[in-house]
């Protein structure tokens, strides 16, 4: 994810702005980190450069399904 993308993203739950916390990046993009809502506090992970903005319940359901199917 490119850093400037955070300027146009909004929380999918309450539409407030997001803040970016980076845990790994290269010269071009953020590879891992977290986008956190400034209003409701919900956190959205960035994994392998891809922000996951699914609501928490859907994100958990997809993670559970991926673990049951071996990650596929």
PDB file of C-alpha atoms in Angstrom:
ATOM      1  CA  UNK A   1       0.000   0.000   0.000  1.00  0.00           C
ATOM      2  CA  UNK A   2       1.377   3.404  -0.865  1.00  0.00           C
ATOM      3  CA  UNK A   3       1.500   5.811   2.093  1.00  0.00           C
ATOM      4  CA  UNK A   4      -0.563   8.514   0.382  1.00  0.00           C
ATOM      5  CA  UNK A   5      -3.506   6.104   0.028  1.00  0.00           C
ATOM      6  CA  UNK A   6      -4.353   6.720   3.704  1.00  0.00           C
ATOM      7  CA  UNK A   7      -5.410  10.264   2.716  1.00  0.00           C
ATOM      8  CA  UNK A   8      -8.375   8.952   0.691  1.00  0.00           C
ATOM      9  CA  UNK A   9      -9.355   5.918   2.782  1.00  0.00           C
ATOM     10  CA  UNK A  10     -12.084   6.059   5.419  1.00  0.00           C
ATOM     11  CA  UNK A  11     -13.284   3.676   8.085  1.00  0.00           C
ATOM     12  CA  UNK A  12     -15.827   1.308   6.501  1.00  0.00           C
ATOM     13  CA  UNK A  13     -17.790   1.285   9.771  1.00  0.00           C
ATOM     14  CA  UNK A  14     -18.180   4.990  10.580  1.00  0.00           C
ATOM     15  CA  UNK A  15     -16.542   6.792   7.610  1.00  0.00           C
ATOM     16  CA  UNK A  16     -13.999   8.666   9.786  1.00  0.00           C
ATOM     17  CA  UNK A  17     -10.371   9.165   8.707  1.00  0.00           C
ATOM     18  CA  UNK A  18      -7.766   6.470   9.348  1.00  0.00           C
ATOM     19  CA  UNK A  19      -4.261   6.758  10.787  1.00  0.00           C
ATOM     20  CA  UNK A  20      -1.359   4.632   9.587  1.00  0.00           C
ATOM     21  CA  UNK A  21       1.087   2.712  11.789  1.00  0.00           C
ATOM     22  CA  UNK A  22       3.847   1.033   9.758  1.00  0.00           C
ATOM     23  CA  UNK A  23       5.658  -2.115  10.893  1.00  0.00           C
ATOM     24  CA  UNK A  24       7.464  -2.860   7.600  1.00  0.00           C
ATOM     25  CA  UNK A  25       7.977  -0.982   4.351  1.00  0.00           C
ATOM     26  CA  UNK A  26      10.238  -0.876   1.350  1.00  0.00           C
ATOM     27  CA  UNK A  27      11.240   2.070  -0.824  1.00  0.00           C
ATOM     28  CA  UNK A  28       7.877   2.067  -2.592  1.00  0.00           C
ATOM     29  CA  UNK A  29       5.141   0.941  -0.216  1.00  0.00           C
ATOM     30  CA  UNK A  30       3.990  -0.085   3.231  1.00  0.00           C
ATOM     31  CA  UNK A  31       4.264  -3.870   3.465  1.00  0.00           C
ATOM     32  CA  UNK A  32       2.677  -4.379   6.874  1.00  0.00           C
ATOM     33  CA  UNK A  33       1.066  -2.280   9.540  1.00  0.00           C
ATOM     34  CA  UNK A  34      -2.290  -1.104  10.769  1.00  0.00           C
ATOM     35  CA  UNK A  35      -4.885   1.445   9.737  1.00  0.00           C
ATOM     36  CA  UNK A  36      -6.797   2.689  12.791  1.00  0.00           C
ATOM     37  CA  UNK A  37     -10.023   4.689  12.794  1.00  0.00           C
ATOM     38  CA  UNK A  38      -9.708   8.083  14.477  1.00  0.00           C
ATOM     39  CA  UNK A  39     -13.327   7.927  15.692  1.00  0.00           C
ATOM     40  CA  UNK A  40     -14.366   4.371  16.577  1.00  0.00           C
ATOM     41  CA  UNK A  41     -10.854   2.968  17.137  1.00  0.00           C
ATOM     42  CA  UNK A  42     -11.321  -0.117  14.946  1.00  0.00           C
ATOM     43  CA  UNK A  43      -7.998  -1.382  13.554  1.00  0.00           C
ATOM     44  CA  UNK A  44      -7.525  -2.815  10.070  1.00  0.00           C
ATOM     45  CA  UNK A  45      -4.407  -4.834   9.200  1.00  0.00           C
ATOM     46  CA  UNK A  46      -2.092  -4.292   6.249  1.00  0.00           C
ATOM     47  CA  UNK A  47      -0.558  -7.592   5.151  1.00  0.00           C
ATOM     48  CA  UNK A  48       1.843  -8.023   2.223  1.00  0.00           C
ATOM     49  CA  UNK A  49       1.012  -4.468   1.128  1.00  0.00           C
ATOM     50  CA  UNK A  50      -2.761  -5.027   1.060  1.00  0.00           C
ATOM     51  CA  UNK A  51      -5.052  -3.201   3.508  1.00  0.00           C
ATOM     52  CA  UNK A  52      -7.936  -5.371   4.763  1.00  0.00           C
ATOM     53  CA  UNK A  53     -10.878  -3.035   5.315  1.00  0.00           C
ATOM     54  CA  UNK A  54     -13.471  -5.734   5.902  1.00  0.00           C
ATOM     55  CA  UNK A  55     -15.648  -5.194   8.982  1.00  0.00           C
ATOM     56  CA  UNK A  56     -14.318  -7.154  11.989  1.00  0.00           C
ATOM     57  CA  UNK A  57     -16.978  -9.889  11.911  1.00  0.00           C
ATOM     58  CA  UNK A  58     -16.396 -10.634   8.213  1.00  0.00           C
ATOM     59  CA  UNK A  59     -12.619 -10.497   8.678  1.00  0.00           C
ATOM     60  CA  UNK A  60     -12.806 -13.076  11.498  1.00  0.00           C
ATOM     61  CA  UNK A  61     -15.110 -15.313   9.439  1.00  0.00           C
ATOM     62  CA  UNK A  62     -12.714 -15.203   6.473  1.00  0.00           C
ATOM     63  CA  UNK A  63      -9.712 -15.928   8.724  1.00  0.00           C
ATOM     64  CA  UNK A  64     -11.533 -18.910  10.242  1.00  0.00           C
ATOM     65  CA  UNK A  65     -12.483 -20.225   6.808  1.00  0.00           C
ATOM     66  CA  UNK A  66      -8.902 -19.819   5.566  1.00  0.00           C
ATOM     67  CA  UNK A  67      -7.541 -21.745   8.541  1.00  0.00           C
ATOM     68  CA  UNK A  68     -10.080 -24.550   7.985  1.00  0.00           C
ATOM     69  CA  UNK A  69      -9.218 -24.816   4.299  1.00  0.00           C
ATOM     70  CA  UNK A  70      -5.470 -24.594   4.793  1.00  0.00           C
ATOM     71  CA  UNK A  71      -5.193 -20.954   3.703  1.00  0.00           C
ATOM     72  CA  UNK A  72      -6.730 -21.372   0.250  1.00  0.00           C
TER      73      UNK A  72
END
